[in-house]
């Protein structure tokens, strides 16, 4: 922990000087130089581990040894239940999990840290050993957990891959893969950023967010058993994500949100279901979903605009690209491309279906050609 | 199919002029055929203004050398009735027991990437994509496909060579994610989840680069000879990360981590070269029933032995880093374990520090 020790030494040297000078020492931790603590599969946990030459074995221990502002750099390998016993024994380098108590998580991030892997998500596995817990729970603002090509695989937990607690703000979660947990990522609180993560093959939902003001960009939710994205409350910005081949909906919305430049394809039910609320739906591509492309529920009368989307190839039975159940109201869905230059209609175009007294949808003028998609594939 | 017309028009003109077509057919201009979820299948579909609905129809309409570009959405058994008979559905082939048969040397890629372009076999008792021709290009970086719902994701058949498979995601296919028979194929930047074997290689001389196998029973399995695996990652597989028999395989700059039983299992054979890899957090790091050389690898953090030599032979494992500057031994280093008569392992000199591993993460 060269950097860490150096900074701590420097700090206490300064503190001693100040004490010697008769000055009051207010909060030494607040001015410490940020350190990098290392965690590796050949590390050994102790109250002083973390230097490059003496890495910690567990992320939990490194968090305990770190101070706010530090960076944890985690090497490739496995972290968690190392011997597959289904229990966690910190004395052997396993994470200090709290099962059926405390945070119900494999480790909690309770300091404002940056936690990165050195070899990326595929090579760096946080394994909760099948315990009914969240793999990672962040419960303080400003945490950075992963970045592009520097994230983690989160797996084998009975709850969430990452849970961002509702009391926090400005947490960044990026470059991670959640697979084989219940829900991939659950985000509460305000102003968090989720970028370039993958949720695949989870038992519930890929990404779920409540609270306010989150950004979700460039994520992929695929082959999850229920929904790709569940977006509640608002105002969240959901842009450039892909959600495909999930068991139910690509997106499931309520509240007040902006969805731009996303792709919802080949989901088992709706591409995008709006339960209620006021949303902007623009520049998205909704294709090949087994049920209706976009379902507007009966509480969506205040929806702002549905424009410049590509909506076709959905529901081979009803052929509804958009199903308007809102009432009594008129929904504006002009300037969308429905799969044919002539606008909504019979296949190969998608049609617009209105149900319920007073439901109507304005589609003219339609776009006569496909909009260019803006979602950038992860790989 | 406007992009197809110029080449064919030229051929027609040449035919009218009495020129032999046979000698000139190979010079036809390569065409681009389009496939989209708002397409309609026909014997002439494929132009940008009249895309095909199914990839099978586009292949039927294409000639060798053509390029097929597939829009986002779903392709397969569209109405979910299990029959593949409705308009626009793919045309499964008995010949390859597959949903989409690629029997021409065409390039097939998506417009929006694997996450948005789903080939769903819907439980068909076969493979999602079967490749039966040499020289096929199936996907590329950020232009691939999701392959799901089949017994296997993608199979390249025997007798083929020079096939490229890139940028694809195979998930939830029980047997194989990607299966390469034949020779000299290249797989790069693909990901395989939830199969018995994420990647399986047969025959000879295949190259796998930058792929990820995670959450399978075995990540990468191969037999035959002379396969090169570079910069791949096998993690969180329930049995083995890499498992192989045969001869003369080269593994370099790969990562095997958090596989439950063995990270790298050289089950049999000889002449394998294992260099510059990282093996961490597995049950056993590497196990050797066959023989080869190991050098410049990082082997540590495995639950049992970093290296388990059960080959009955002497194995050269010098210049590896075992997790401590003092070489193989007790934790936090990994140890070397020899089992059976004749098994011995040379580890000195060992590396006193970690070697750089050049694997590049997929995302």
XYZ file of C-alpha atoms in Angstrom:
742
model
C 0.000 0.000 0.000
C 2.754 2.397 -0.917
C 0.453 5.167 -1.954
C -1.848 4.596 0.959
C 0.930 4.454 3.537
C 2.656 7.410 1.999
C -0.475 9.482 2.148
C -1.326 8.410 5.662
C 2.235 9.097 6.825
C 2.137 12.479 5.215
C -1.185 13.203 6.842
C -0.174 12.308 10.375
C 3.147 14.080 9.963
C 1.202 17.186 9.111
C -1.176 16.589 11.994
C 1.701 16.270 14.469
C 3.235 19.465 13.201
C -0.045 21.253 13.591
C -0.576 19.858 17.073
C 2.927 20.906 17.960
C 2.083 24.374 16.759
C -0.925 24.430 19.030
C -3.403 24.307 16.162
C -6.701 22.495 16.397
C -6.934 19.447 14.122
C -10.444 19.351 12.751
C -10.879 16.431 10.329
C -7.654 14.881 9.165
C -9.382 12.337 6.955
C -10.937 15.025 4.825
C -7.618 16.259 3.515
C -5.847 12.933 2.968
C -4.228 12.296 -0.408
C -6.220 9.688 -2.294
C -4.580 6.270 -2.275
C -4.898 3.152 -4.397
C -5.462 -0.086 -2.522
C -4.937 -3.379 -4.294
C -6.978 -6.550 -4.009
C -5.781 -9.762 -5.609
C -6.287 -13.487 -5.533
C -2.836 -13.867 -3.982
C -3.519 -11.249 -1.339
C -3.849 -11.671 2.397
C -6.305 -9.763 4.501
C -5.130 -7.640 7.382
C -5.826 -4.263 8.852
C -2.988 -2.812 6.780
C -3.239 -4.703 3.492
C -3.687 -2.903 0.200
C -0.227 -1.877 -1.015
C 0.810 -3.277 -4.375
C 3.301 -5.536 -2.589
C 0.797 -6.698 0.014
C -2.645 -6.770 -1.573
C -5.806 -7.667 0.279
C -7.598 -10.904 -0.566
C -11.115 -9.562 -0.076
C -12.757 -6.408 -1.299
C -14.468 -6.109 2.080
C -11.113 -5.781 3.812
C -9.865 -3.227 1.330
C -13.000 -1.157 1.882
C -12.413 -1.352 5.615
C -8.836 -0.141 5.154
C -9.707 2.639 2.698
C -10.770 6.196 3.303
C -13.131 8.279 1.237
C -11.624 9.221 -2.102
C -9.451 6.123 -2.421
C -9.446 3.754 -5.377
C -9.588 -0.027 -5.031
C -7.980 -1.920 -7.904
C -9.125 -5.535 -7.999
C -7.210 -8.228 -9.893
C -8.749 -11.061 -11.907
C -10.167 -14.131 -10.201
C -12.905 -14.985 -7.751
C -14.111 -13.025 -4.735
C -16.786 -14.192 -2.337
C -17.479 -17.714 -1.255
C -14.086 -19.106 -2.258
C -14.484 -22.711 -1.184
C -18.059 -23.105 -2.391
C -19.270 -24.040 1.062
C -22.231 -21.698 0.945
C -20.908 -19.780 3.947
C -18.507 -16.873 4.248
C -15.445 -17.049 6.484
C -13.560 -13.743 6.328
C -10.528 -15.237 8.073
C -9.842 -17.249 4.923
C -10.073 -14.313 2.563
C -13.759 -14.676 1.843
C -15.888 -11.577 1.763
C -17.494 -10.365 4.976
C -21.000 -11.127 3.811
C -24.059 -10.363 5.897
C -26.682 -13.033 5.295
C -30.152 -12.567 6.747
C -28.826 -9.630 8.715
C -27.417 -6.147 8.210
C -27.145 -5.225 4.550
C -28.056 -8.683 3.288
C -25.158 -8.355 0.909
C -21.806 -9.899 0.086
C -20.129 -6.601 0.624
C -21.308 -3.078 1.248
C -19.673 0.055 -0.052
C -20.094 2.552 2.761
C -17.307 4.958 1.809
C -17.026 7.188 -1.229
C -14.645 4.970 -3.159
C -13.824 4.095 -6.734
C -13.752 0.321 -7.177
C -12.365 -1.001 -10.464
C -11.080 -4.280 -11.831
C -7.774 -4.455 -13.638
C -8.895 -7.116 -16.144
C -12.568 -6.395 -16.792
C -15.881 -7.980 -15.926
C -15.310 -11.302 -17.649
C -12.194 -12.049 -15.632
C -13.247 -10.666 -12.267
C -16.025 -12.601 -10.611
C -17.916 -11.609 -7.475
C -19.575 -14.876 -6.492
C -22.194 -14.825 -3.738
C -22.201 -18.597 -3.500
C -25.962 -18.943 -3.836
C -26.706 -17.009 -0.659
C -29.983 -15.013 -0.577
C -28.193 -11.671 -0.682
C -27.254 -8.755 -2.895
C -23.797 -9.220 -4.308
C -22.907 -5.551 -3.871
C -24.783 -2.833 -2.030
C -23.706 0.784 -2.234
C -25.041 2.885 0.595
C -23.206 6.155 0.336
C -23.189 8.854 -2.320
C -20.495 9.324 -4.925
C -19.316 5.735 -5.235
C -17.876 4.648 -8.588
C -18.251 0.929 -9.179
C -16.574 -0.205 -12.394
C -16.053 1.556 -15.664
C -15.762 0.480 -19.300
C -13.521 -2.635 -19.492
C -12.879 -2.312 -15.755
C -16.022 -3.819 -14.260
C -17.062 -7.024 -12.527
C -19.166 -10.121 -13.036
C -21.840 -10.285 -10.343
C -23.263 -13.754 -9.981
C -24.809 -16.439 -7.858
C -26.724 -14.208 -5.478
C -30.340 -14.721 -4.529
C -31.170 -11.020 -4.675
C -29.631 -8.209 -6.719
C -26.310 -8.014 -8.482
C -25.927 -4.374 -7.462
C -28.310 -2.518 -5.174
C -27.874 1.236 -4.925
C -29.536 2.365 -1.736
C -32.299 4.943 -1.717
C -30.485 7.343 0.590
C -27.699 7.983 -1.917
C -26.965 10.149 -4.930
C -24.425 10.390 -7.745
C -23.302 6.771 -7.774
C -21.753 5.518 -11.030
C -22.028 1.854 -12.012
C -20.348 0.932 -15.310
C -18.894 -1.965 -17.259
C -20.362 -4.755 -15.164
C -22.051 -8.049 -16.033
C -24.852 -9.342 -13.803
C -25.742 -12.919 -14.581
C -27.452 -15.608 -12.557
C -28.846 -13.361 -9.832
C -32.475 -12.426 -9.187
C -32.391 -8.852 -10.514
C -29.325 -7.480 -12.200
C -29.216 -3.870 -11.026
C -31.634 -2.010 -8.750
C -31.147 1.713 -8.440
C -32.854 3.911 -5.876
C -31.977 7.388 -4.644
C -31.175 10.202 -7.053
C -28.837 11.183 -9.832
C -27.067 7.884 -10.418
C -25.371 6.877 -13.647
C -25.563 3.382 -15.119
C -23.415 3.027 -18.198
C -22.377 0.067 -20.329
C -23.520 -2.718 -18.037
C -24.984 -6.055 -19.089
C -27.783 -7.900 -17.285
C -28.236 -11.325 -18.830
C -29.934 -14.497 -17.742
C -31.232 -13.277 -14.422
C -34.335 -14.634 -12.718
C -36.189 -11.337 -12.569
C -35.481 -7.961 -14.123
C -32.298 -6.708 -15.727
C -32.375 -3.095 -14.552
C -34.899 -1.500 -12.195
C -34.837 2.106 -11.106
C -36.820 4.249 -8.753
C -36.113 7.587 -7.159
C -35.219 10.484 -9.417
C -32.887 11.772 -12.042
C -30.895 8.711 -13.056
C -29.064 8.245 -16.332
C -29.006 4.789 -17.935
C -26.958 4.732 -21.118
C -25.511 2.004 -23.317
C -26.643 -0.903 -21.182
C -27.830 -4.277 -22.446
C -30.599 -6.315 -20.809
C -31.038 -9.653 -22.492
C -32.569 -13.019 -21.698
C -33.793 -12.055 -18.258
C -36.857 -13.949 -17.092
C -39.121 -10.932 -16.589
C -38.468 -7.381 -17.830
C -35.364 -5.819 -19.297
C -35.849 -2.394 -17.697
C -38.384 -1.316 -15.084
C -38.379 2.456 -14.770
C -40.438 4.038 -12.000
C -40.795 7.565 -10.674
C -38.662 10.066 -12.654
C -37.283 12.063 -14.289
C -34.840 9.480 -15.577
C -32.949 9.684 -18.852
C -32.835 6.310 -20.572
C -30.790 6.536 -23.737
C -28.950 4.217 -26.088
C -29.786 1.005 -24.258
C -30.760 -2.349 -25.732
C -33.286 -4.730 -24.267
C -33.934 -7.997 -26.039
C -35.177 -11.545 -25.615
C -36.431 -10.926 -22.106
C -39.310 -13.059 -20.887
C -41.780 -10.219 -20.572
C -41.316 -6.552 -21.511
C -38.354 -4.718 -22.896
C -39.250 -1.582 -20.920
C -41.915 -1.179 -18.254
C -42.523 2.476 -17.429
C -44.310 4.576 -14.897
C -43.668 8.097 -13.688
C -42.057 10.705 -15.885
C -39.111 9.728 -18.044
C -37.249 10.342 -21.263
C -36.523 7.365 -23.475
C -34.435 8.208 -26.500
C -32.366 6.127 -28.875
C -33.056 2.756 -27.289
C -33.803 -0.561 -28.974
C -36.404 -3.011 -27.650
C -36.470 -6.168 -29.717
C -37.648 -9.761 -29.511
C -39.041 -9.549 -26.012
C -41.587 -12.119 -24.924
C -44.381 -9.641 -24.361
C -44.396 -5.878 -25.064
C -41.458 -3.943 -26.363
C -42.437 -1.048 -24.147
C -45.313 -0.967 -21.698
C -46.296 2.367 -20.202
C -48.295 1.798 -17.069
C -48.936 5.439 -16.326
C -47.261 8.817 -16.350
C -45.812 11.398 -18.669
C -42.935 10.304 -20.840
C -41.010 11.374 -23.888
C -40.503 8.478 -26.291
C -38.325 9.563 -29.176
C -35.818 7.992 -31.518
C -36.306 4.457 -30.276
C -36.548 1.237 -32.280
C -39.239 -1.252 -31.314
C -39.095 -4.440 -33.365
C -39.958 -8.100 -33.298
C -41.551 -8.195 -29.882
C -43.916 -11.102 -29.518
C -46.753 -8.909 -28.336
C -47.520 -5.260 -29.080
C -44.645 -2.865 -29.697
C -45.810 -0.089 -27.362
C -48.690 -0.503 -24.928
C -50.112 2.683 -23.429
C -52.022 1.821 -20.281
C -55.084 3.622 -19.035
C -53.075 6.082 -16.954
C -51.012 7.499 -19.798
C -53.237 10.370 -20.864
C -50.519 12.917 -20.093
C -47.859 11.268 -22.228
C -45.906 14.026 -23.910
C -44.893 12.751 -27.280
C -44.183 9.631 -29.251
C -42.177 10.684 -32.268
C -39.335 9.683 -34.544
C -39.424 6.070 -33.460
C -39.183 3.021 -35.704
C -42.048 0.715 -34.763
C -42.538 -2.399 -36.858
C -42.358 -6.164 -36.932
C -44.224 -6.566 -33.653
C -46.996 -8.982 -32.657
C -47.627 -11.255 -35.624
C -51.128 -11.955 -34.303
C -52.624 -8.485 -33.662
C -50.096 -6.550 -35.781
C -50.371 -3.651 -33.320
C -47.245 -1.538 -33.188
C -48.999 0.711 -30.698
C -51.979 -0.185 -28.565
C -53.638 2.816 -26.968
C -55.631 1.930 -23.885
C -55.552 5.426 -22.445
C -58.901 7.137 -22.085
C -60.475 9.493 -22.610
C -57.644 11.147 -24.484
C -55.890 11.595 -27.782
C -52.262 10.534 -27.943
C -49.892 12.245 -30.355
C -47.781 9.747 -32.257
C -46.870 11.686 -35.352
C -43.660 11.357 -37.363
C -42.994 7.744 -36.474
C -41.987 5.112 -39.011
C -44.380 2.179 -38.925
C -42.571 -0.076 -41.367
C -44.058 1.336 -44.578
C -43.943 4.721 -46.271
C -47.724 4.801 -46.194
C -47.826 4.849 -42.393
C -49.491 2.451 -39.984
C -51.511 -0.377 -41.502
C -51.436 -4.021 -42.459
C -48.204 -6.030 -42.480
C -45.433 -5.437 -43.310
C -46.309 -2.190 -41.510
C -47.413 -2.186 -37.902
C -50.841 -0.827 -37.150
C -52.196 1.402 -34.385
C -54.921 -0.044 -32.202
C -57.200 2.022 -29.951
C -59.295 0.402 -27.284
C -61.777 1.995 -24.934
C -64.216 4.865 -25.250
C -62.458 8.086 -26.164
C -59.079 6.565 -26.977
C -57.574 7.923 -30.136
C -54.109 8.286 -31.611
C -52.893 10.862 -34.060
C -50.297 9.374 -36.387
C -50.313 11.729 -39.372
C -47.994 12.699 -40.723
C -46.011 9.457 -40.403
C -42.347 9.240 -41.290
C -41.910 7.696 -44.711
C -38.576 6.067 -44.054
C -36.688 4.476 -41.205
C -34.803 6.645 -38.748
C -31.171 5.859 -38.229
C -30.634 4.151 -34.887
C -28.326 5.720 -32.315
C -27.842 2.872 -29.860
C -24.230 1.752 -29.864
C -23.660 -1.987 -29.405
C -21.523 -2.973 -26.438
C -19.518 -5.525 -28.434
C -32.728 -5.539 -55.239
C -31.174 -2.553 -56.962
C -27.671 -3.285 -55.782
C -27.917 -6.706 -57.314
C -29.097 -5.545 -60.695
C -25.936 -3.952 -62.093
C -23.929 -7.142 -61.936
C -26.695 -9.251 -63.423
C -27.404 -6.667 -66.105
C -23.795 -6.847 -67.159
C -24.032 -10.601 -67.342
C -27.161 -10.390 -69.459
C -25.513 -7.963 -71.843
C -22.513 -10.221 -72.116
C -24.759 -13.172 -72.791
C -26.561 -11.293 -75.549
C -23.197 -10.424 -77.004
C -22.436 -14.117 -77.221
C -19.760 -14.199 -74.568
C -19.337 -17.258 -72.402
C -20.922 -16.716 -69.004
C -19.109 -19.522 -67.313
C -15.780 -17.846 -67.354
C -17.220 -14.544 -66.237
C -19.596 -15.583 -63.500
C -16.891 -15.297 -60.894
C -16.446 -11.660 -61.757
C -20.053 -10.688 -60.923
C -20.305 -7.632 -58.707
C -21.035 -8.558 -55.113
C -24.474 -7.450 -54.035
C -25.909 -6.383 -50.697
C -29.198 -7.939 -49.698
C -31.256 -6.484 -46.874
C -33.351 -8.264 -44.275
C -35.644 -6.419 -41.870
C -38.588 -6.976 -39.571
C -40.762 -5.072 -42.058
C -39.579 -7.146 -44.992
C -41.600 -9.499 -47.168
C -40.122 -12.724 -48.447
C -40.082 -13.445 -52.142
C -37.735 -14.862 -54.718
C -36.531 -11.350 -55.524
C -36.486 -9.656 -52.115
C -33.355 -8.084 -50.731
C -33.077 -4.579 -52.162
C -33.031 -1.769 -49.624
C -36.559 -0.791 -50.683
C -37.884 -4.360 -50.557
C -36.041 -6.235 -47.806
C -36.605 -9.896 -47.059
C -38.294 -10.853 -43.805
C -36.211 -13.969 -43.219
C -32.499 -14.538 -43.404
C -33.170 -17.919 -45.008
C -34.870 -16.223 -47.969
C -32.031 -13.737 -48.347
C -29.537 -16.586 -48.446
C -31.644 -18.349 -51.073
C -31.645 -15.162 -53.169
C -27.938 -14.433 -52.693
C -24.925 -15.567 -54.632
C -21.533 -16.464 -53.234
C -19.686 -13.292 -52.326
C -22.819 -11.314 -51.522
C -23.403 -9.492 -48.260
C -26.579 -9.809 -46.223
C -27.366 -6.991 -43.782
C -29.965 -7.757 -41.128
C -31.948 -5.121 -39.244
C -32.793 -5.249 -35.544
C -35.599 -7.417 -34.255
C -36.510 -11.068 -34.118
C -35.999 -13.832 -36.648
C -37.282 -17.388 -36.328
C -40.621 -18.823 -35.329
C -42.380 -15.478 -35.256
C -45.795 -16.559 -34.058
C -44.456 -19.097 -31.613
C -46.516 -22.006 -32.929
C -43.484 -24.252 -33.284
C -44.138 -24.853 -36.977
C -41.964 -22.390 -38.978
C -44.617 -22.205 -41.677
C -46.022 -18.689 -41.345
C -44.998 -15.877 -43.645
C -41.579 -14.487 -42.935
C -40.439 -17.261 -40.633
C -37.100 -18.947 -41.118
C -36.911 -22.192 -43.075
C -35.324 -24.917 -40.921
C -33.246 -27.458 -42.800
C -33.176 -31.173 -42.152
C -29.776 -31.327 -43.857
C -28.134 -29.381 -41.069
C -30.769 -29.774 -38.381
C -30.711 -26.018 -38.113
C -33.014 -23.009 -38.306
C -30.850 -21.014 -40.723
C -28.675 -22.889 -43.196
C -25.758 -20.941 -44.637
C -24.652 -22.928 -47.661
C -23.062 -20.162 -49.723
C -19.914 -18.141 -49.092
C -21.784 -15.028 -48.037
C -21.168 -12.352 -45.418
C -24.023 -11.991 -42.922
C -24.007 -9.155 -40.426
C -26.478 -7.142 -38.404
C -27.009 -3.408 -38.568
C -27.530 -2.856 -34.838
C -25.429 -5.518 -33.136
C -26.041 -8.704 -31.220
C -28.058 -7.133 -28.427
C -30.716 -5.898 -30.852
C -30.807 -8.717 -33.395
C -32.180 -11.972 -32.082
C -32.207 -15.295 -33.911
C -34.613 -17.342 -31.830
C -35.041 -21.016 -32.673
C -37.961 -21.196 -30.281
C -37.082 -24.608 -28.923
C -36.332 -26.193 -32.296
C -34.465 -29.462 -31.637
C -31.499 -28.309 -33.668
C -29.008 -25.530 -34.143
C -29.900 -21.875 -34.576
C -27.385 -21.337 -37.399
C -25.599 -24.039 -39.402
C -22.732 -23.109 -41.710
C -21.993 -25.585 -44.486
C -19.832 -23.524 -46.844
C -16.244 -22.385 -46.649
C -15.469 -18.705 -46.467
C -18.672 -17.616 -44.746
C -18.440 -14.494 -42.586
C -21.047 -14.492 -39.843
C -21.111 -11.282 -37.819
C -18.315 -8.935 -36.924
C -17.526 -6.627 -34.026
C -20.673 -4.695 -33.059
C -22.475 -6.274 -36.045
C -23.337 -9.714 -34.725
C -26.392 -11.627 -33.540
C -27.944 -13.134 -30.448
C -28.382 -16.878 -30.980
C -30.854 -18.502 -28.631
C -33.511 -21.166 -28.275
C -31.718 -23.965 -30.111
C -29.931 -27.088 -28.989
C -26.802 -25.279 -30.088
C -26.174 -21.700 -31.122
C -23.950 -21.975 -34.188
C -22.353 -25.005 -35.840
C -19.720 -24.859 -38.569
C -19.794 -28.225 -40.279
C -16.960 -30.556 -41.230
C -15.430 -30.138 -44.640
C -15.437 -26.356 -44.393
C -12.545 -23.952 -43.986
C -11.916 -20.273 -43.504
C -15.172 -19.346 -41.803
C -15.230 -16.209 -39.632
C -17.654 -15.861 -36.709
C -17.510 -12.597 -34.755
C -19.465 -10.306 -32.459
C -22.187 -12.782 -31.562
C -23.849 -13.764 -28.288
C -24.999 -17.370 -27.837
C -27.163 -17.814 -24.801
C -29.321 -20.592 -23.403
C -28.515 -23.211 -26.010
C -28.099 -26.444 -23.996
C -25.392 -28.212 -26.009
C -22.972 -25.801 -27.633
C -22.778 -22.046 -27.914
C -20.372 -22.199 -30.876
C -19.131 -25.419 -32.485
C -16.389 -25.377 -35.129
C -15.609 -28.449 -37.215
C -13.485 -28.336 -40.345
C -10.282 -26.315 -40.445
C -8.904 -22.836 -40.202
C -11.927 -21.030 -38.842
C -11.692 -17.818 -36.825
C -13.937 -16.882 -33.918
C -13.455 -13.465 -32.374
C -15.289 -11.263 -29.919
C -18.153 -13.678 -29.302
C -19.773 -14.467 -25.959
C -21.342 -17.748 -24.844
C -23.534 -18.234 -21.795
C -25.565 -21.106 -20.410
C -24.459 -24.009 -22.608
C -22.724 -27.272 -21.810
C -19.816 -26.062 -23.914
C -19.506 -22.377 -24.646
C -17.081 -23.012 -27.520
C -16.165 -26.405 -28.976
C -13.476 -26.967 -31.621
C -12.816 -30.083 -33.696
C -10.458 -30.949 -36.515
C -7.564 -28.518 -36.949
C -6.135 -25.070 -37.032
C -8.894 -22.876 -35.657
C -8.196 -19.507 -34.043
C -10.217 -18.062 -31.180
C -9.467 -14.502 -30.118
C -11.106 -12.230 -27.573
C -14.100 -14.412 -26.802
C -15.885 -14.715 -23.461
C -17.334 -17.966 -22.109
C -19.116 -17.406 -18.829
C -21.683 -19.448 -16.969
C -21.408 -22.600 -19.032
C -20.429 -26.070 -17.840
C -17.198 -25.886 -19.858
C -16.059 -22.588 -21.321
C -13.794 -23.719 -24.168
C -13.392 -27.386 -25.146
C -11.376 -28.629 -28.064
C -9.936 -31.687 -29.716
C -7.957 -32.223 -32.921
C -4.738 -30.346 -33.510
C -3.134 -26.991 -33.799
C -5.786 -24.663 -32.457
C -4.682 -21.219 -31.307
C -6.545 -19.490 -28.478
C -5.449 -15.977 -27.649
C -6.950 -13.328 -25.400
C -10.061 -15.270 -24.442
C -11.721 -15.269 -21.027
C -13.386 -18.292 -19.406
C -15.023 -17.476 -16.101
C -17.615 -18.793 -13.703
C -18.115 -22.002 -15.641
C -19.276 -24.858 -13.427
C -16.662 -27.394 -14.536
C -13.708 -26.209 -16.610
C -12.597 -22.947 -18.145
C -10.524 -24.567 -20.920
C -10.489 -28.323 -21.542
C -8.685 -30.062 -24.369
C -7.260 -33.209 -25.892
C -5.363 -33.679 -29.154
C -2.018 -32.188 -30.035
C -0.131 -29.017 -30.560
C -2.561 -26.445 -29.239
C -1.314 -22.960 -28.368
C -2.936 -20.966 -25.584
C -1.635 -17.486 -24.921
C -2.905 -14.381 -23.120
C -6.107 -16.060 -21.993
C -7.748 -15.698 -18.584
C -9.348 -18.583 -16.705
C -10.970 -17.343 -13.535
C -13.534 -18.552 -11.039
C -14.268 -21.807 -12.802
C -15.510 -24.256 -10.216
C -13.417 -27.355 -10.938
C -10.390 -26.622 -13.110
C -9.264 -23.458 -14.835
C -7.306 -25.128 -17.624
C -7.506 -28.897 -18.091
C -5.105 -30.443 -20.626
C -6.803 -33.812 -20.439
C -4.622 -35.672 -22.950
C -2.343 -35.282 -25.908
C 1.029 -33.668 -26.350
C 2.894 -30.692 -27.624
C 0.639 -28.093 -26.089
C 2.085 -24.636 -25.446
C 0.609 -22.638 -22.579
C 2.164 -19.214 -22.276
C 1.276 -15.792 -20.935
C -2.072 -16.768 -19.450
C -3.722 -15.853 -16.136
C -5.315 -18.606 -14.041
C -6.963 -17.421 -10.847
C -9.716 -18.321 -8.450
C -10.510 -21.736 -9.868
C -10.825 -25.053 -8.023
C -7.581 -26.388 -9.504
C -5.577 -23.921 -11.578
C -4.272 -26.164 -14.355
C -4.472 -29.938 -14.583
C -2.322 -31.901 -16.977
C -3.143 -35.418 -18.160
C -1.361 -34.637 -21.414
C 1.961 -32.915 -21.843
C 3.237 -29.550 -22.944
C 5.156 -26.553 -21.705
C 4.019 -23.754 -19.414
C 5.807 -20.418 -19.219
C 5.165 -16.799 -18.350
C 1.791 -17.609 -16.840
C 0.304 -16.200 -13.635
C -1.089 -19.076 -11.589
C -2.444 -18.230 -8.163
C -5.521 -17.897 -6.034
C -6.774 -21.333 -6.979
C -8.333 -23.345 -4.161
C -6.181 -26.429 -4.546
C -3.112 -26.819 -6.696
C -2.025 -24.148 -9.110
C -0.755 -27.001 -11.246
C -1.783 -30.607 -11.001
C 0.522 -32.865 -13.064
C -1.113 -36.241 -13.489
C 0.420 -36.968 -16.894
C 2.964 -39.575 -15.753
C 5.563 -37.444 -17.537
C 7.979 -34.642 -16.874
C 6.521 -31.220 -17.644
C 8.493 -28.030 -18.104
C 6.799 -25.252 -16.109
C 9.648 -22.799 -15.670
C 9.337 -19.023 -15.584
C 5.788 -18.886 -14.265
C 4.569 -16.654 -11.440
C 2.915 -18.647 -8.688
C 1.633 -15.765 -6.595
C 4.755 -15.138 -4.507
C 8.303 -14.078 -5.257
C 9.453 -17.287 -3.578
C 7.861 -19.524 -6.211
C 5.263 -22.258 -5.763
C 4.269 -23.067 -2.202
C 1.719 -22.459 0.493
C -0.795 -19.604 0.432
C -0.806 -16.953 -0.778
C 1.185 -18.730 -3.507
C -0.174 -21.700 -5.410
C 1.597 -24.997 -5.209
C 2.497 -27.662 -7.751
C 1.118 -31.146 -7.204
C 2.402 -34.254 -8.954
C 0.234 -37.363 -9.014
C 1.085 -40.819 -10.279
C 4.295 -42.586 -11.160
C 6.539 -40.605 -13.449
C 4.848 -37.283 -12.993
C 7.306 -34.497 -12.319
C 7.299 -30.773 -12.886
C 10.219 -28.421 -13.296
C 9.355 -24.986 -11.946
C 12.758 -23.371 -11.369
C 13.594 -20.764 -12.310
C 10.244 -19.232 -11.564
C 9.155 -15.694 -12.121
C 9.317 -13.436 -9.083
C 6.669 -11.074 -10.297
C 3.477 -11.157 -12.256
C 3.711 -11.346 -16.035
C 1.594 -9.000 -18.156
C -1.430 -10.707 -19.705
C -2.666 -9.066 -22.877
C -6.287 -10.153 -22.818
C -8.613 -7.296 -23.767
C -12.025 -7.251 -22.064
C -15.004 -7.605 -24.384
C -16.760 -4.572 -22.890
